[in-house]
mmCIF file of C-alpha atoms in Angstrom:
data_model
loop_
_atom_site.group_PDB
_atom_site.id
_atom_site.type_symbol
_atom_site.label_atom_id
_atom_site.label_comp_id
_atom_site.label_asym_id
_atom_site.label_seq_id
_atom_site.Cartn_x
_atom_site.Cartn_y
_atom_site.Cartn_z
ATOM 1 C CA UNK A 1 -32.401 -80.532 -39.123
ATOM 2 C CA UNK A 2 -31.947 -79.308 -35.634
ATOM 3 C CA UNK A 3 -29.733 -75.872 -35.253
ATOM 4 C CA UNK A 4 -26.769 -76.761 -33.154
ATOM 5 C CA UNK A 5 -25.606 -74.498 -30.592
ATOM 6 C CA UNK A 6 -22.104 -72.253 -31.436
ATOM 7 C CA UNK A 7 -19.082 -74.347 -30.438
ATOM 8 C CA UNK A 8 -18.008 -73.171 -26.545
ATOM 9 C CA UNK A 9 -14.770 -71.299 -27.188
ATOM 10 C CA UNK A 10 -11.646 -73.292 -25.731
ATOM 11 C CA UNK A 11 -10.095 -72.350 -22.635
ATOM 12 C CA UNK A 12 -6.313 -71.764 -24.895
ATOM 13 C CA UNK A 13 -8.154 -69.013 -27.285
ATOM 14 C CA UNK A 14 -7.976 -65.652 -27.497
ATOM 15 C CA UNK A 15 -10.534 -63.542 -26.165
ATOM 16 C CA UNK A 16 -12.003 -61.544 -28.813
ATOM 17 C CA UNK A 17 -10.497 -58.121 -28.956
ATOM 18 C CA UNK A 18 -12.346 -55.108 -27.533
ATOM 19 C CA UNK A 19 -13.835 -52.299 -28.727
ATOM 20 C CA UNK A 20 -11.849 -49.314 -28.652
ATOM 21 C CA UNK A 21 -12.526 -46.718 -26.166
ATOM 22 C CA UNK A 22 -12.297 -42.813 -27.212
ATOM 23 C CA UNK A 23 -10.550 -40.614 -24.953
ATOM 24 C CA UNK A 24 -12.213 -37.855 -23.252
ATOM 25 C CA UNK A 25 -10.397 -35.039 -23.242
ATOM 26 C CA UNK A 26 -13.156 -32.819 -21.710
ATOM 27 C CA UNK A 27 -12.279 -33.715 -17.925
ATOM 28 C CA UNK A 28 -9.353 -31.725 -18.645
ATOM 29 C CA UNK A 29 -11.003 -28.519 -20.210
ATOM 30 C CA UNK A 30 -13.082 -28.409 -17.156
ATOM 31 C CA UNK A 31 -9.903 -28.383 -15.582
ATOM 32 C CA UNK A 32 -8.926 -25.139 -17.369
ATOM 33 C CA UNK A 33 -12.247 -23.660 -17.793
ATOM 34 C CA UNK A 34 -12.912 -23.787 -14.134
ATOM 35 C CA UNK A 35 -9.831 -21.350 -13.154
ATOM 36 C CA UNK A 36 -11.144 -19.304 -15.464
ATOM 37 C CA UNK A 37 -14.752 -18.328 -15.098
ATOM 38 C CA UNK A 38 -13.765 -18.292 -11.095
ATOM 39 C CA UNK A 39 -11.805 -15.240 -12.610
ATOM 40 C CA UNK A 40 -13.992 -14.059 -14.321
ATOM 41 C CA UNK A 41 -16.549 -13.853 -11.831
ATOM 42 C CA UNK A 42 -14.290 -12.219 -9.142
ATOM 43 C CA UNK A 43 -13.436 -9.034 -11.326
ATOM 44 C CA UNK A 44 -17.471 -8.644 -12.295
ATOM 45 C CA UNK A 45 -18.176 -9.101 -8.589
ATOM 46 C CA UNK A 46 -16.617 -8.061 -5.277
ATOM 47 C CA UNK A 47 -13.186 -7.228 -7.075
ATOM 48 C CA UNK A 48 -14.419 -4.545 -9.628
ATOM 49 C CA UNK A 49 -15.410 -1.023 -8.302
ATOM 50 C CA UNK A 50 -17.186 1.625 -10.377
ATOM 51 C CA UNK A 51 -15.742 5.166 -9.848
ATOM 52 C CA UNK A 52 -18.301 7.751 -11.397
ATOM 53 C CA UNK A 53 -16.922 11.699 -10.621
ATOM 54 C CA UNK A 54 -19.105 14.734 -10.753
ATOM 55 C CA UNK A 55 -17.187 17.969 -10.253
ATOM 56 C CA UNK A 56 -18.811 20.684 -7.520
ATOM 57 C CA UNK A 57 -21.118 22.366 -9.523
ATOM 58 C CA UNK A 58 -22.780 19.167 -10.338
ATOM 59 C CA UNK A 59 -21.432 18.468 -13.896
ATOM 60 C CA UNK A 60 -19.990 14.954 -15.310
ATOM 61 C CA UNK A 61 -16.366 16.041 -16.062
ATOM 62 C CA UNK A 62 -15.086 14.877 -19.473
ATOM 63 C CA UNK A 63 -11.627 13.264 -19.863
ATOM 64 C CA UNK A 64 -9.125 13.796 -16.733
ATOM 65 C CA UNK A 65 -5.774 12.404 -15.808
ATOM 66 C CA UNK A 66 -6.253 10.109 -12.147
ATOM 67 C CA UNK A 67 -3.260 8.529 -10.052
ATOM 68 C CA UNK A 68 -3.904 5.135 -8.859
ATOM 69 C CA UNK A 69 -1.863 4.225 -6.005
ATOM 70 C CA UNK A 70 -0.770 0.416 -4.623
ATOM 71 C CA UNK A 71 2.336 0.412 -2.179
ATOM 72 C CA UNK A 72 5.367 1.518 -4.096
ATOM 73 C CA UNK A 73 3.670 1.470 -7.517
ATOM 74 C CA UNK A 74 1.554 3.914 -9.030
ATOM 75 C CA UNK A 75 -0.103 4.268 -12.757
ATOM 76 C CA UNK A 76 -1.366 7.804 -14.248
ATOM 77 C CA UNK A 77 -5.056 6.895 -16.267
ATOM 78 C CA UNK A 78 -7.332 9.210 -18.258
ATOM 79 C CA UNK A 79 -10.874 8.632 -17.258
ATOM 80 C CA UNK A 80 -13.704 8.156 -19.808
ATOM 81 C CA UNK A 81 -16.352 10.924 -19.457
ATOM 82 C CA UNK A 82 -15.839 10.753 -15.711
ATOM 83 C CA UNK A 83 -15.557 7.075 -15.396
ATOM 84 C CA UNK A 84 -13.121 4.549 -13.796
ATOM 85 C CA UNK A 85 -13.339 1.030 -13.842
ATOM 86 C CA UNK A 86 -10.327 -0.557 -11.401
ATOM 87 C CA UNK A 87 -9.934 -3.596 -9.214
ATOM 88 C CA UNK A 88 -9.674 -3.294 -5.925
ATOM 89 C CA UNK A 89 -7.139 -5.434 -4.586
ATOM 90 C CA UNK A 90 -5.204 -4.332 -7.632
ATOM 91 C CA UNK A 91 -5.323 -0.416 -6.147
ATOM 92 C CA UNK A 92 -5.860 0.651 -3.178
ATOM 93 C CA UNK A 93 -6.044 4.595 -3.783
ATOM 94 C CA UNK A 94 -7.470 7.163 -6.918
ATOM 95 C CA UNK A 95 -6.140 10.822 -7.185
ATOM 96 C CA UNK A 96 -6.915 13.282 -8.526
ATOM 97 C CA UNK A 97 -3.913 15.214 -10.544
ATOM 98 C CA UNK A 98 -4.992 17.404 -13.831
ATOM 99 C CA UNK A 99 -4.371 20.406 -13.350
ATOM 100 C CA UNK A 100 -7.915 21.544 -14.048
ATOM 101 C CA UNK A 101 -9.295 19.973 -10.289
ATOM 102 C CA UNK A 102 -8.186 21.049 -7.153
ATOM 103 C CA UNK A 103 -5.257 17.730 -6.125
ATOM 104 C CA UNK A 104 -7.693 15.193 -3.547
ATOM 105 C CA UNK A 105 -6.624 11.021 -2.881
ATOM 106 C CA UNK A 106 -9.414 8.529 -2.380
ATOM 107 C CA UNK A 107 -9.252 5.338 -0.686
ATOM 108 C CA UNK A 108 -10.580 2.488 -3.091
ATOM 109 C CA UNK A 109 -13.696 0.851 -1.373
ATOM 110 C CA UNK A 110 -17.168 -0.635 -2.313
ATOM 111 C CA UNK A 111 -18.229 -1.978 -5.476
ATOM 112 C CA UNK A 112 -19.094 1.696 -6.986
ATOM 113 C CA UNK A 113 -18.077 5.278 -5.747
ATOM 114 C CA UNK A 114 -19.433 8.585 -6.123
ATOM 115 C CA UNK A 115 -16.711 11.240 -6.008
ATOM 116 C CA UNK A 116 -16.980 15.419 -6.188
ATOM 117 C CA UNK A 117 -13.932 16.564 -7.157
ATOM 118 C CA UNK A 118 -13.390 20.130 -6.975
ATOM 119 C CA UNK A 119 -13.095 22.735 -9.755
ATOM 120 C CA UNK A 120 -9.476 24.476 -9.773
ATOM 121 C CA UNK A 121 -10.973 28.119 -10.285
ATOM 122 C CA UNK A 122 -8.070 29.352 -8.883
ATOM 123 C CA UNK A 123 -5.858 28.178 -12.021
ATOM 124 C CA UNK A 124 -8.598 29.621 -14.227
ATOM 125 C CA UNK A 125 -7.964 32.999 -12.458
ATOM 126 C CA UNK A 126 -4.260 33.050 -12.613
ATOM 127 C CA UNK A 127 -4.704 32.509 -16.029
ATOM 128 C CA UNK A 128 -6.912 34.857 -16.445
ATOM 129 C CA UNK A 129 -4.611 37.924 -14.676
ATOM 130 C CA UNK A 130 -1.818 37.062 -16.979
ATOM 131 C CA UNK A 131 -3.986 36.748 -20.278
ATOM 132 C CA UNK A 132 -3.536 33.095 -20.540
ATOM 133 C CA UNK A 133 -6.515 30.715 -21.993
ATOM 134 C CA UNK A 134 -7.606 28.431 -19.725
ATOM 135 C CA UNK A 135 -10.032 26.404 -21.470
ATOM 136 C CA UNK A 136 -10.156 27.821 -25.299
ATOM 137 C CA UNK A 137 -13.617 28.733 -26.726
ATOM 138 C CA UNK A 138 -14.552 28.756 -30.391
ATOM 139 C CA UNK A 139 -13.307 31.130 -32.262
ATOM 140 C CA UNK A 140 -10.213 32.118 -30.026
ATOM 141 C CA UNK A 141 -7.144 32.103 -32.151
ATOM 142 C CA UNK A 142 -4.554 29.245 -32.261
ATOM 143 C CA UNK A 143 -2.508 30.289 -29.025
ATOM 144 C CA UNK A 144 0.437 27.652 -31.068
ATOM 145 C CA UNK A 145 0.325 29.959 -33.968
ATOM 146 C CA UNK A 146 1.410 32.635 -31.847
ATOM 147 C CA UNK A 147 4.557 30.672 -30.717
ATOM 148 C CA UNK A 148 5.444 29.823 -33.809
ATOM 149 C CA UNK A 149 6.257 33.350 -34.998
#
């Protein structure tokens, strides 16, 4: 016996369904991820600035109240062990307002900034005519104890 070729399909038949196709749904994450990692990118890069403060006699000042300034709007910060992280189209301008430094503004520039603020030692005097503590040392009594009595 001979093997006969498959009969030809007719021309009235169906064609013979197709596979089914998954969709992709990763064409649209890109989509989303893209946005965000050029985001991401821009605040580690050129938008982020550094701002590391030493005060005059060379010292890394602990915590400290700033003012950054943009237009009309402004936002008080504590820095971390004399360090501010900000973006700069975000702010345009850091100063300085504890009371502890002498009042100075910076423009916002560069991707990191060295800035010497100066010691108030004027404050420390004042408070040192009138009996005040200016910074209190171990072992000084509770100046809110006093108050309280």
């Amino acid at each position: 016996m001979i093997d006969e070729p498959p009969p030809l399909p007719s021309p009235h038949a169906e064609p013979p369904p197709l596979p089914e196709r998954k969709k992709r749904r990763w064409p649209y994450a890109i989509l989303l991820l893209v946005p965000i990692a050029a985001l991401i990118a821009l605040y580690l890069g050129p938008l982020r600035v550094e701002v590391d403060f030493t005060d005059d006699a060379g010292h890394v000042p602990g915590s400290f109240e700033v003012t950054l300034h943009s237009g009309r709007s402004q936002k008080k910060v504590m820095t971390e062990d004399g360090r501010l992280t900000l973006i700069r189209g975000l702010w345009r301008e850091v100063e300085v307002t504890d009371l502890s430094y002498i009042r100075s503004s910076h423009p916002v520039h560069g991707g990191s900034m060295q800035l010497v603020i100066q010691r108030n030692t004027l404050l420390k005097l004042k408070h040192a005519a009138t009996g005040q503590p200016s910074v209190p040392q171990r072992g000084d009594p509770d100046p809110r104890e006093d108050r309280e009595r």
